Amino acid sequence: MFSLIMTPEFFFAIFRITAPILFATMAAVICEKAGVSNIGLEGTMMISALFGSLFAYYSGNWFVGLLVAVAVGIIVSLLMGFFAFNLKTNIILTGTAVNMIGSGGTIFLVKVITGITQGSQLTSTTSLITQKLQIPSITIPFIDKIPVIGQVLSGHSLLTYFAFICVFLTWVLLYHTPLGLNIRSVGENSHAASSVGVSVIRVKYITMVIAGILCGMGGAFMSMYYAMGWSLDMVAGRGFIALAAQAMGAGEPLGCMLAALIFGFAQAFGIKLSATGVDSNLVSPIPYLVTIIGLVVFALIAASRAKHARRENAEKVSA
């Protein structure tokens, strides 16, 4: 077992698998800071993945596909915001509807856009993305020459590196910009923020736009690099795993990144086991079991901290 995971290829796979989870995780972090429970991350990534791969194919340019994926992510997020913030629908139900559209509605869109009506082609357009249309990989000078480290850190997709850069950008946004202060203020107490002139609706829309951009890039990564095309339910629960990572990381960018890496490790480990001949039915639940275990551990820690805080408050009152 130790020999299976202590290889450069395995650690390379962890970073590769973590990237789309990390995009969705940062989207969840920003939304949660604004008091928005955005559970539509999964569906947003699915829809973005489809349109990104299709436009990359029809335009013959991966960058066009990436831009379209991001634009679609923004549009889907804004529609969610419109229904939740303006029409006052339950945002959980709105997010659920987006996830259902991402799963079932994309099949209809494939049929309408491509004319495919049946068979495996309807549920998979993996042949659309060729090496030319794939989001390019980057070789880092000097680092690629270092034994082992170069094999792990160099040669990833452009979006893989940007996913980890987004962790730093999210931290800067939330804690070192006026917009971040407004986002946190709205999430902590929207009435107090409104009383000092902060437009709560505007801030929430901005967070949804940012989440849409991140989910769009995550979807583009899945269809234009990871899987080299679109297939039904290809996001495979990464949007929900991102919500778990956000909870495990207590909503802080660095902690959430570490949680996302844990899930990336679990998925990479499952793939590695499957490659050795272990039954895929036994391997495929590993990431989801890790998600459940992680949430249970997080809940126990949170309960312990709350109990400790209550005890300290009681001691202060009695004193």
PDB file of C-alpha atoms in Angstrom:
ATOM      1  CA  MET A   1       0.000   0.000   0.000  1.00  0.00           C
ATOM      2  CA  PHE A   2       2.805   2.377   0.899  1.00  0.00           C
ATOM      3  CA  SER A   3       4.562   1.680  -2.394  1.00  0.00           C
ATOM      4  CA  LEU A   4       1.363   2.499  -4.287  1.00  0.00           C
ATOM      5  CA  ILE A   5       1.066   6.041  -2.996  1.00  0.00           C
ATOM      6  CA  MET A   6       4.686   7.076  -2.508  1.00  0.00           C
ATOM      7  CA  THR A   7       5.244   7.843  -6.176  1.00  0.00           C
ATOM      8  CA  PRO A   8       5.479  11.177  -8.055  1.00  0.00           C
ATOM      9  CA  GLU A   9       2.630  10.110 -10.330  1.00  0.00           C
ATOM     10  CA  PHE A  10       0.304   9.627  -7.364  1.00  0.00           C
ATOM     11  CA  PHE A  11       1.000  13.071  -5.908  1.00  0.00           C
ATOM     12  CA  PHE A  12       0.693  14.590  -9.383  1.00  0.00           C
ATOM     13  CA  ALA A  13      -2.764  12.990  -9.595  1.00  0.00           C
ATOM     14  CA  ILE A  14      -3.764  14.457  -6.221  1.00  0.00           C
ATOM     15  CA  PHE A  15      -3.176  18.018  -7.446  1.00  0.00           C
ATOM     16  CA  ARG A  16      -4.896  17.256 -10.750  1.00  0.00           C
ATOM     17  CA  ILE A  17      -7.968  15.785  -9.074  1.00  0.00           C
ATOM     18  CA  THR A  18      -8.129  18.496  -6.398  1.00  0.00           C
ATOM     19  CA  ALA A  19      -8.248  21.412  -8.864  1.00  0.00           C
ATOM     20  CA  PRO A  20     -11.972  21.259  -9.838  1.00  0.00           C
ATOM     21  CA  ILE A  21     -12.940  20.573  -6.210  1.00  0.00           C
ATOM     22  CA  LEU A  22     -10.916  23.603  -5.175  1.00  0.00           C
ATOM     23  CA  PHE A  23     -12.663  25.910  -7.647  1.00  0.00           C
ATOM     24  CA  ALA A  24     -16.053  24.879  -6.286  1.00  0.00           C
ATOM     25  CA  THR A  25     -14.783  25.043  -2.692  1.00  0.00           C
ATOM     26  CA  MET A  26     -13.659  28.664  -3.047  1.00  0.00           C
ATOM     27  CA  ALA A  27     -17.043  29.458  -4.599  1.00  0.00           C
ATOM     28  CA  ALA A  28     -18.724  27.880  -1.573  1.00  0.00           C
ATOM     29  CA  VAL A  29     -16.463  29.829   0.808  1.00  0.00           C
ATOM     30  CA  ILE A  30     -17.292  33.199  -0.738  1.00  0.00           C
ATOM     31  CA  CYS A  31     -21.015  32.476  -0.908  1.00  0.00           C
ATOM     32  CA  GLU A  32     -21.127  31.227   2.674  1.00  0.00           C
ATOM     33  CA  LYS A  33     -19.320  34.353   3.895  1.00  0.00           C
ATOM     34  CA  ALA A  34     -22.142  36.364   2.332  1.00  0.00           C
ATOM     35  CA  GLY A  35     -24.796  34.202   3.953  1.00  0.00           C
ATOM     36  CA  VAL A  36     -25.753  32.492   0.687  1.00  0.00           C
ATOM     37  CA  SER A  37     -26.201  28.710   0.764  1.00  0.00           C
ATOM     38  CA  ASN A  38     -25.233  27.946  -2.807  1.00  0.00           C
ATOM     39  CA  ILE A  39     -25.814  24.232  -3.265  1.00  0.00           C
ATOM     40  CA  GLY A  40     -26.118  24.617  -7.031  1.00  0.00           C
ATOM     41  CA  LEU A  41     -22.350  24.295  -7.543  1.00  0.00           C
ATOM     42  CA  GLU A  42     -22.666  20.807  -9.018  1.00  0.00           C
ATOM     43  CA  GLY A  43     -25.223  21.787 -11.642  1.00  0.00           C
ATOM     44  CA  THR A  44     -23.408  25.012 -12.508  1.00  0.00           C
ATOM     45  CA  MET A  45     -20.208  23.068 -13.177  1.00  0.00           C
ATOM     46  CA  MET A  46     -22.068  20.504 -15.293  1.00  0.00           C
ATOM     47  CA  ILE A  47     -23.728  23.114 -17.506  1.00  0.00           C
ATOM     48  CA  SER A  48     -20.485  25.091 -17.843  1.00  0.00           C
ATOM     49  CA  ALA A  49     -18.591  21.919 -18.741  1.00  0.00           C
ATOM     50  CA  LEU A  50     -21.027  21.154 -21.551  1.00  0.00           C
ATOM     51  CA  PHE A  51     -21.015  24.591 -23.155  1.00  0.00           C
ATOM     52  CA  GLY A  52     -17.272  24.981 -22.714  1.00  0.00           C
ATOM     53  CA  SER A  53     -16.514  21.765 -24.596  1.00  0.00           C
ATOM     54  CA  LEU A  54     -19.079  22.468 -27.320  1.00  0.00           C
ATOM     55  CA  PHE A  55     -17.871  26.002 -28.015  1.00  0.00           C
ATOM     56  CA  ALA A  56     -14.243  24.886 -27.931  1.00  0.00           C
ATOM     57  CA  TYR A  57     -15.109  22.286 -30.561  1.00  0.00           C
ATOM     58  CA  TYR A  58     -17.156  24.550 -32.833  1.00  0.00           C
ATOM     59  CA  SER A  59     -14.747  27.492 -32.559  1.00  0.00           C
ATOM     60  CA  GLY A  60     -11.613  25.360 -32.742  1.00  0.00           C
ATOM     61  CA  ASN A  61     -10.126  27.306 -29.820  1.00  0.00           C
ATOM     62  CA  TRP A  62      -9.796  26.169 -26.208  1.00  0.00           C
ATOM     63  CA  PHE A  63      -9.726  29.746 -24.920  1.00  0.00           C
ATOM     64  CA  VAL A  64     -13.125  30.475 -26.468  1.00  0.00           C
ATOM     65  CA  GLY A  65     -14.479  27.378 -24.742  1.00  0.00           C
ATOM     66  CA  LEU A  66     -13.052  28.543 -21.422  1.00  0.00           C
ATOM     67  CA  LEU A  67     -14.586  32.005 -21.788  1.00  0.00           C
ATOM     68  CA  VAL A  68     -17.968  30.527 -22.678  1.00  0.00           C
ATOM     69  CA  ALA A  69     -17.811  28.123 -19.717  1.00  0.00           C
ATOM     70  CA  VAL A  70     -17.133  31.060 -17.373  1.00  0.00           C
ATOM     71  CA  ALA A  71     -19.906  33.133 -18.989  1.00  0.00           C
ATOM     72  CA  VAL A  72     -22.378  30.257 -18.628  1.00  0.00           C
ATOM     73  CA  GLY A  73     -21.360  29.830 -14.989  1.00  0.00           C
ATOM     74  CA  ILE A  74     -22.089  33.512 -14.372  1.00  0.00           C
ATOM     75  CA  ILE A  75     -25.454  33.333 -16.143  1.00  0.00           C
ATOM     76  CA  VAL A  76     -26.578  30.257 -14.186  1.00  0.00           C
ATOM     77  CA  SER A  77     -25.486  31.848 -10.897  1.00  0.00           C
ATOM     78  CA  LEU A  78     -27.271  35.114 -11.723  1.00  0.00           C
ATOM     79  CA  LEU A  79     -30.450  33.192 -12.530  1.00  0.00           C
ATOM     80  CA  MET A  80     -30.181  31.457  -9.171  1.00  0.00           C
ATOM     81  CA  GLY A  81     -29.725  34.852  -7.536  1.00  0.00           C
ATOM     82  CA  PHE A  82     -32.704  36.332  -9.361  1.00  0.00           C
ATOM     83  CA  PHE A  83     -35.025  33.575  -8.202  1.00  0.00           C
ATOM     84  CA  ALA A  84     -33.664  33.594  -4.649  1.00  0.00           C
ATOM     85  CA  PHE A  85     -33.114  37.321  -4.018  1.00  0.00           C
ATOM     86  CA  ASN A  86     -35.765  38.982  -6.188  1.00  0.00           C
ATOM     87  CA  LEU A  87     -38.521  36.394  -6.442  1.00  0.00           C
ATOM     88  CA  LYS A  88     -37.868  35.207  -2.852  1.00  0.00           C
ATOM     89  CA  THR A  89     -37.818  31.506  -3.656  1.00  0.00           C
ATOM     90  CA  ASN A  90     -36.008  29.160  -1.308  1.00  0.00           C
ATOM     91  CA  ILE A  91     -32.366  29.168  -2.404  1.00  0.00           C
ATOM     92  CA  ILE A  92     -31.942  25.517  -1.404  1.00  0.00           C
ATOM     93  CA  LEU A  93     -34.749  24.537  -3.762  1.00  0.00           C
ATOM     94  CA  THR A  94     -33.322  26.817  -6.431  1.00  0.00           C
ATOM     95  CA  GLY A  95     -29.926  25.157  -6.104  1.00  0.00           C
ATOM     96  CA  THR A  96     -31.556  21.733  -6.238  1.00  0.00           C
ATOM     97  CA  ALA A  97     -33.306  22.706  -9.473  1.00  0.00           C
ATOM     98  CA  VAL A  98     -29.999  23.821 -10.983  1.00  0.00           C
ATOM     99  CA  ASN A  99     -28.427  20.512 -10.015  1.00  0.00           C
ATOM    100  CA  MET A 100     -31.290  18.624 -11.650  1.00  0.00           C
ATOM    101  CA  ILE A 101     -30.905  20.689 -14.822  1.00  0.00           C
ATOM    102  CA  GLY A 102     -27.180  20.015 -14.743  1.00  0.00           C
ATOM    103  CA  SER A 103     -27.850  16.292 -14.621  1.00  0.00           C
ATOM    104  CA  GLY A 104     -30.887  15.826 -16.852  1.00  0.00           C
ATOM    105  CA  GLY A 105     -31.261  19.099 -18.720  1.00  0.00           C
ATOM    106  CA  THR A 106     -27.824  18.867 -20.272  1.00  0.00           C
ATOM    107  CA  ILE A 107     -28.862  15.702 -22.117  1.00  0.00           C
ATOM    108  CA  PHE A 108     -31.669  17.680 -23.734  1.00  0.00           C
ATOM    109  CA  LEU A 109     -29.248  20.482 -24.619  1.00  0.00           C
ATOM    110  CA  VAL A 110     -26.838  18.015 -26.229  1.00  0.00           C
ATOM    111  CA  LYS A 111     -29.694  16.696 -28.355  1.00  0.00           C
ATOM    112  CA  VAL A 112     -30.819  20.186 -29.398  1.00  0.00           C
ATOM    113  CA  ILE A 113     -27.352  21.599 -30.095  1.00  0.00           C
ATOM    114  CA  THR A 114     -25.628  18.616 -31.710  1.00  0.00           C
ATOM    115  CA  GLY A 115     -28.584  16.742 -33.185  1.00  0.00           C
ATOM    116  CA  ILE A 116     -27.505  13.500 -31.495  1.00  0.00           C
ATOM    117  CA  THR A 117     -30.611  11.577 -30.518  1.00  0.00           C
ATOM    118  CA  GLN A 118     -29.608   8.208 -29.094  1.00  0.00           C
ATOM    119  CA  GLY A 119     -26.880   5.838 -28.031  1.00  0.00           C
ATOM    120  CA  SER A 120     -23.669   6.437 -26.129  1.00  0.00           C
ATOM    121  CA  GLN A 121     -22.924   9.569 -28.159  1.00  0.00           C
ATOM    122  CA  LEU A 122     -25.878  11.312 -26.510  1.00  0.00           C
ATOM    123  CA  THR A 123     -24.468  10.801 -23.029  1.00  0.00           C
ATOM    124  CA  SER A 124     -20.832  11.327 -23.974  1.00  0.00           C
ATOM    125  CA  THR A 125     -19.157  13.810 -26.307  1.00  0.00           C
ATOM    126  CA  THR A 126     -15.636  12.925 -25.241  1.00  0.00           C
ATOM    127  CA  SER A 127     -14.455  12.803 -28.838  1.00  0.00           C
ATOM    128  CA  LEU A 128     -15.047  16.540 -29.245  1.00  0.00           C
ATOM    129  CA  ILE A 129     -11.939  17.679 -27.359  1.00  0.00           C
ATOM    130  CA  THR A 130      -8.677  16.821 -29.063  1.00  0.00           C
ATOM    131  CA  GLN A 131      -5.167  17.598 -27.875  1.00  0.00           C
ATOM    132  CA  LYS A 132      -5.368  20.899 -29.755  1.00  0.00           C
ATOM    133  CA  LEU A 133      -8.522  21.965 -27.898  1.00  0.00           C
ATOM    134  CA  GLN A 134      -7.348  20.830 -24.475  1.00  0.00           C
ATOM    135  CA  ILE A 135      -6.523  23.490 -21.901  1.00  0.00           C
ATOM    136  CA  PRO A 136      -2.713  23.600 -22.168  1.00  0.00           C
ATOM    137  CA  SER A 137      -0.325  22.232 -19.597  1.00  0.00           C
ATOM    138  CA  ILE A 138       2.567  24.327 -18.308  1.00  0.00           C
ATOM    139  CA  THR A 139       6.105  23.210 -17.693  1.00  0.00           C
ATOM    140  CA  ILE A 140       7.690  25.302 -14.952  1.00  0.00           C
ATOM    141  CA  PRO A 141      11.293  26.215 -15.794  1.00  0.00           C
ATOM    142  CA  PHE A 142      13.979  25.018 -13.379  1.00  0.00           C
ATOM    143  CA  ILE A 143      11.418  23.221 -11.172  1.00  0.00           C
ATOM    144  CA  ASP A 144      10.816  20.618 -13.866  1.00  0.00           C
ATOM    145  CA  LYS A 145      14.501  19.674 -13.652  1.00  0.00           C
ATOM    146  CA  ILE A 146      14.340  18.870  -9.923  1.00  0.00           C
ATOM    147  CA  PRO A 147      13.981  15.112  -9.304  1.00  0.00           C
ATOM    148  CA  VAL A 148      10.601  14.033  -7.910  1.00  0.00           C
ATOM    149  CA  ILE A 149       9.478  17.608  -7.126  1.00  0.00           C
ATOM    150  CA  GLY A 150       9.528  18.500 -10.803  1.00  0.00           C
ATOM    151  CA  GLN A 151       7.454  15.424 -11.630  1.00  0.00           C
ATOM    152  CA  VAL A 152       4.862  16.444  -9.020  1.00  0.00           C
ATOM    153  CA  LEU A 153       4.627  20.209  -9.482  1.00  0.00           C
ATOM    154  CA  SER A 154       5.423  20.750 -13.163  1.00  0.00           C
ATOM    155  CA  GLY A 155       3.313  19.836 -16.175  1.00  0.00           C
ATOM    156  CA  HIS A 156      -0.125  20.555 -14.770  1.00  0.00           C
ATOM    157  CA  SER A 157      -2.948  22.293 -16.591  1.00  0.00           C
ATOM    158  CA  LEU A 158      -3.043  26.078 -16.566  1.00  0.00           C
ATOM    159  CA  LEU A 159      -6.246  25.882 -14.508  1.00  0.00           C
ATOM    160  CA  THR A 160      -4.669  23.564 -11.936  1.00  0.00           C
ATOM    161  CA  TYR A 161      -2.189  26.252 -10.989  1.00  0.00           C
ATOM    162  CA  PHE A 162      -4.868  28.922 -11.078  1.00  0.00           C
ATOM    163  CA  ALA A 163      -7.087  26.873  -8.747  1.00  0.00           C
ATOM    164  CA  PHE A 164      -4.445  27.064  -6.028  1.00  0.00           C
ATOM    165  CA  ILE A 165      -3.770  30.736  -6.782  1.00  0.00           C
ATOM    166  CA  CYS A 166      -7.493  31.315  -6.221  1.00  0.00           C
ATOM    167  CA  VAL A 167      -7.059  30.251  -2.595  1.00  0.00           C
ATOM    168  CA  PHE A 168      -4.731  33.199  -2.027  1.00  0.00           C
ATOM    169  CA  LEU A 169      -6.939  35.532  -4.091  1.00  0.00           C
ATOM    170  CA  THR A 170      -9.998  34.493  -2.071  1.00  0.00           C
ATOM    171  CA  TRP A 171      -8.168  35.234   1.185  1.00  0.00           C
ATOM    172  CA  VAL A 172      -7.092  38.651  -0.109  1.00  0.00           C
ATOM    173  CA  LEU A 173     -10.612  39.402  -1.330  1.00  0.00           C
ATOM    174  CA  LEU A 174     -12.293  38.484   1.938  1.00  0.00           C
ATOM    175  CA  TYR A 175      -9.851  40.027   4.405  1.00  0.00           C
ATOM    176  CA  HIS A 176      -8.004  42.801   2.589  1.00  0.00           C
ATOM    177  CA  THR A 177     -10.548  44.550   0.369  1.00  0.00           C
ATOM    178  CA  PRO A 178     -13.615  46.729   1.056  1.00  0.00           C
ATOM    179  CA  LEU A 179     -15.729  44.285  -0.941  1.00  0.00           C
ATOM    180  CA  GLY A 180     -14.584  41.436   1.299  1.00  0.00           C
ATOM    181  CA  LEU A 181     -15.520  43.449   4.375  1.00  0.00           C
ATOM    182  CA  ASN A 182     -18.981  44.026   2.904  1.00  0.00           C
ATOM    183  CA  ILE A 183     -19.342  40.333   2.063  1.00  0.00           C
ATOM    184  CA  ARG A 184     -18.479  39.287   5.610  1.00  0.00           C
ATOM    185  CA  SER A 185     -20.706  42.001   7.072  1.00  0.00           C
ATOM    186  CA  VAL A 186     -23.689  40.874   5.005  1.00  0.00           C
ATOM    187  CA  GLY A 187     -23.100  37.266   5.998  1.00  0.00           C
ATOM    188  CA  GLU A 188     -22.786  38.034   9.721  1.00  0.00           C
ATOM    189  CA  ASN A 189     -25.647  40.526  10.006  1.00  0.00           C
ATOM    190  CA  SER A 190     -27.367  41.738   6.852  1.00  0.00           C
ATOM    191  CA  HIS A 191     -29.588  44.207   8.740  1.00  0.00           C
ATOM    192  CA  ALA A 192     -26.606  45.877  10.387  1.00  0.00           C
ATOM    193  CA  ALA A 193     -24.801  46.047   7.040  1.00  0.00           C
ATOM    194  CA  SER A 194     -27.861  47.580   5.410  1.00  0.00           C
ATOM    195  CA  SER A 195     -28.151  50.180   8.180  1.00  0.00           C
ATOM    196  CA  VAL A 196     -24.720  51.590   7.277  1.00  0.00           C
ATOM    197  CA  GLY A 197     -25.478  51.850   3.580  1.00  0.00           C
ATOM    198  CA  VAL A 198     -24.327  48.474   2.250  1.00  0.00           C
ATOM    199  CA  SER A 199     -26.570  47.131  -0.519  1.00  0.00           C
ATOM    200  CA  VAL A 200     -27.209  43.576   0.657  1.00  0.00           C
ATOM    201  CA  ILE A 201     -28.724  42.429  -2.649  1.00  0.00           C
ATOM    202  CA  ARG A 202     -25.833  43.903  -4.632  1.00  0.00           C
ATOM    203  CA  VAL A 203     -23.230  42.187  -2.461  1.00  0.00           C
ATOM    204  CA  LYS A 204     -25.028  38.853  -2.748  1.00  0.00           C
ATOM    205  CA  TYR A 205     -25.227  39.195  -6.524  1.00  0.00           C
ATOM    206  CA  ILE A 206     -21.497  39.937  -6.652  1.00  0.00           C
ATOM    207  CA  THR A 207     -20.760  36.794  -4.655  1.00  0.00           C
ATOM    208  CA  MET A 208     -22.924  34.768  -7.026  1.00  0.00           C
ATOM    209  CA  VAL A 209     -21.026  36.192 -10.012  1.00  0.00           C
ATOM    210  CA  ILE A 210     -17.695  35.263  -8.420  1.00  0.00           C
ATOM    211  CA  ALA A 211     -19.036  31.785  -7.648  1.00  0.00           C
ATOM    212  CA  GLY A 212     -20.198  31.488 -11.254  1.00  0.00           C
ATOM    213  CA  ILE A 213     -16.730  32.382 -12.540  1.00  0.00           C
ATOM    214  CA  LEU A 214     -15.098  29.780 -10.299  1.00  0.00           C
ATOM    215  CA  CYS A 215     -17.636  27.076 -11.147  1.00  0.00           C
ATOM    216  CA  GLY A 216     -17.268  27.914 -14.843  1.00  0.00           C
ATOM    217  CA  MET A 217     -13.528  27.340 -14.626  1.00  0.00           C
ATOM    218  CA  GLY A 218     -14.115  24.135 -12.683  1.00  0.00           C
ATOM    219  CA  GLY A 219     -16.509  22.902 -15.352  1.00  0.00           C
ATOM    220  CA  ALA A 220     -14.112  23.847 -18.140  1.00  0.00           C
ATOM    221  CA  PHE A 221     -11.342  21.965 -16.340  1.00  0.00           C
ATOM    222  CA  MET A 222     -13.502  18.833 -16.214  1.00  0.00           C
ATOM    223  CA  SER A 223     -14.540  18.780 -19.879  1.00  0.00           C
ATOM    224  CA  MET A 224     -11.555  20.440 -21.549  1.00  0.00           C
ATOM    225  CA  TYR A 225      -8.714  18.827 -19.613  1.00  0.00           C
ATOM    226  CA  TYR A 226      -9.643  16.148 -17.092  1.00  0.00           C
ATOM    227  CA  ALA A 227     -12.038  14.087 -19.243  1.00  0.00           C
ATOM    228  CA  MET A 228     -11.254  15.571 -22.688  1.00  0.00           C
ATOM    229  CA  GLY A 229     -14.960  16.037 -23.407  1.00  0.00           C
ATOM    230  CA  TRP A 230     -18.373  16.097 -21.773  1.00  0.00           C
ATOM    231  CA  SER A 231     -20.251  13.104 -20.402  1.00  0.00           C
ATOM    232  CA  LEU A 232     -23.370  12.661 -18.317  1.00  0.00           C
ATOM    233  CA  ASP A 233     -22.829  13.455 -14.610  1.00  0.00           C
ATOM    234  CA  MET A 234     -19.106  13.869 -15.254  1.00  0.00           C
ATOM    235  CA  VAL A 235     -18.704  16.266 -12.310  1.00  0.00           C
ATOM    236  CA  ALA A 236     -19.489  13.215 -10.156  1.00  0.00           C
ATOM    237  CA  GLY A 237     -20.422  14.934  -6.909  1.00  0.00           C
ATOM    238  CA  ARG A 238     -17.480  17.345  -6.804  1.00  0.00           C
ATOM    239  CA  GLY A 239     -19.850  20.247  -6.157  1.00  0.00           C
ATOM    240  CA  PHE A 240     -21.215  18.496  -3.068  1.00  0.00           C
ATOM    241  CA  ILE A 241     -17.721  17.465  -1.967  1.00  0.00           C
ATOM    242  CA  ALA A 242     -16.782  21.148  -2.209  1.00  0.00           C
ATOM    243  CA  LEU A 243     -19.580  22.010   0.223  1.00  0.00           C
ATOM    244  CA  ALA A 244     -18.182  19.405   2.609  1.00  0.00           C
ATOM    245  CA  ALA A 245     -14.669  20.835   2.186  1.00  0.00           C
ATOM    246  CA  GLN A 246     -16.021  24.309   2.944  1.00  0.00           C
ATOM    247  CA  ALA A 247     -17.599  23.026   6.141  1.00  0.00           C
ATOM    248  CA  MET A 248     -14.530  21.052   7.190  1.00  0.00           C
ATOM    249  CA  GLY A 249     -12.298  24.061   6.589  1.00  0.00           C
ATOM    250  CA  ALA A 250     -14.560  26.248   8.753  1.00  0.00           C
ATOM    251  CA  GLY A 251     -15.077  28.598   5.810  1.00  0.00           C
ATOM    252  CA  GLU A 252     -11.443  29.747   5.756  1.00  0.00           C
ATOM    253  CA  PRO A 253      -9.609  29.561   2.398  1.00  0.00           C
ATOM    254  CA  LEU A 254      -6.483  27.787   3.641  1.00  0.00           C
ATOM    255  CA  GLY A 255      -8.369  25.278   5.793  1.00  0.00           C
ATOM    256  CA  CYS A 256     -10.778  24.584   2.945  1.00  0.00           C
ATOM    257  CA  MET A 257      -7.861  24.023   0.569  1.00  0.00           C
ATOM    258  CA  LEU A 258      -6.425  21.422   2.935  1.00  0.00           C
ATOM    259  CA  ALA A 259      -9.837  19.742   3.161  1.00  0.00           C
ATOM    260  CA  ALA A 260     -10.091  19.719  -0.653  1.00  0.00           C
ATOM    261  CA  LEU A 261      -6.643  18.109  -0.821  1.00  0.00           C
ATOM    262  CA  ILE A 262      -7.862  15.365   1.512  1.00  0.00           C
ATOM    263  CA  PHE A 263     -10.722  14.615  -0.853  1.00  0.00           C
ATOM    264  CA  GLY A 264      -8.320  14.764  -3.798  1.00  0.00           C
ATOM    265  CA  PHE A 265      -6.116  12.246  -2.022  1.00  0.00           C
ATOM    266  CA  ALA A 266      -9.113   9.967  -1.415  1.00  0.00           C
ATOM    267  CA  GLN A 267     -10.143  10.037  -5.066  1.00  0.00           C
ATOM    268  CA  ALA A 268      -6.589   9.493  -6.292  1.00  0.00           C
ATOM    269  CA  PHE A 269      -6.209   6.595  -3.875  1.00  0.00           C
ATOM    270  CA  GLY A 270      -9.445   5.051  -5.132  1.00  0.00           C
ATOM    271  CA  ILE A 271      -8.279   5.324  -8.743  1.00  0.00           C
ATOM    272  CA  LYS A 272      -4.920   3.815  -7.818  1.00  0.00           C
ATOM    273  CA  LEU A 273      -6.578   0.854  -6.102  1.00  0.00           C
ATOM    274  CA  SER A 274      -8.886   0.317  -9.052  1.00  0.00           C
ATOM    275  CA  ALA A 275      -5.870   0.229 -11.371  1.00  0.00           C
ATOM    276  CA  THR A 276      -4.399  -2.619  -9.327  1.00  0.00           C
ATOM    277  CA  GLY A 277      -7.443  -4.777  -9.971  1.00  0.00           C
ATOM    278  CA  VAL A 278      -9.588  -4.033  -6.929  1.00  0.00           C
ATOM    279  CA  ASP A 279     -13.308  -4.137  -7.742  1.00  0.00           C
ATOM    280  CA  SER A 280     -14.424  -0.645  -8.787  1.00  0.00           C
ATOM    281  CA  ASN A 281     -17.662  -1.103  -6.840  1.00  0.00           C
ATOM    282  CA  LEU A 282     -15.581  -1.258  -3.667  1.00  0.00           C
ATOM    283  CA  VAL A 283     -13.315   1.634  -4.652  1.00  0.00           C
ATOM    284  CA  SER A 284     -15.779   4.218  -5.983  1.00  0.00           C
ATOM    285  CA  PRO A 285     -17.435   4.971  -2.597  1.00  0.00           C
ATOM    286  CA  ILE A 286     -14.073   5.922  -0.983  1.00  0.00           C
ATOM    287  CA  PRO A 287     -14.323   9.711  -1.631  1.00  0.00           C
ATOM    288  CA  TYR A 288     -17.873   9.808  -0.315  1.00  0.00           C
ATOM    289  CA  LEU A 289     -16.969   7.786   2.785  1.00  0.00           C
ATOM    290  CA  VAL A 290     -14.152  10.249   3.421  1.00  0.00           C
ATOM    291  CA  THR A 291     -16.679  13.075   3.018  1.00  0.00           C
ATOM    292  CA  ILE A 292     -19.003  11.552   5.615  1.00  0.00           C
ATOM    293  CA  ILE A 293     -16.156  10.812   8.037  1.00  0.00           C
ATOM    294  CA  GLY A 294     -14.781  14.318   7.590  1.00  0.00           C
ATOM    295  CA  LEU A 295     -18.141  15.930   8.297  1.00  0.00           C
ATOM    296  CA  VAL A 296     -18.638  13.765  11.386  1.00  0.00           C
ATOM    297  CA  VAL A 297     -15.195  14.780  12.692  1.00  0.00           C
ATOM    298  CA  PHE A 298     -15.946  18.424  11.922  1.00  0.00           C
ATOM    299  CA  ALA A 299     -19.296  18.198  13.730  1.00  0.00           C
ATOM    300  CA  LEU A 300     -17.687  16.635  16.796  1.00  0.00           C
ATOM    301  CA  ILE A 301     -14.970  19.310  16.908  1.00  0.00           C
ATOM    302  CA  ALA A 302     -17.542  22.085  16.458  1.00  0.00           C
ATOM    303  CA  ALA A 303     -19.707  20.619  19.238  1.00  0.00           C
ATOM    304  CA  SER A 304     -16.681  20.372  21.539  1.00  0.00           C
ATOM    305  CA  ARG A 305     -15.733  23.987  20.873  1.00  0.00           C
ATOM    306  CA  ALA A 306     -19.295  25.155  21.462  1.00  0.00           C
ATOM    307  CA  LYS A 307     -19.436  23.217  24.741  1.00  0.00           C
ATOM    308  CA  HIS A 308     -16.107  24.741  25.826  1.00  0.00           C
ATOM    309  CA  ALA A 309     -17.336  28.238  24.935  1.00  0.00           C
ATOM    310  CA  ARG A 310     -20.536  27.748  26.945  1.00  0.00           C
ATOM    311  CA  ARG A 311     -18.510  26.538  29.915  1.00  0.00           C
ATOM    312  CA  GLU A 312     -16.253  29.610  29.750  1.00  0.00           C
ATOM    313  CA  ASN A 313     -19.277  31.929  29.498  1.00  0.00           C
ATOM    314  CA  ALA A 314     -20.882  30.228  32.484  1.00  0.00           C
ATOM    315  CA  GLU A 315     -17.696  30.649  34.513  1.00  0.00           C
ATOM    316  CA  LYS A 316     -17.508  34.348  33.607  1.00  0.00           C
ATOM    317  CA  VAL A 317     -21.148  34.890  34.630  1.00  0.00           C
ATOM    318  CA  SER A 318     -20.671  33.070  37.925  1.00  0.00           C
ATOM    319  CA  ALA A 319     -17.528  35.078  38.615  1.00  0.00           C
TER     320      ALA A 319
END
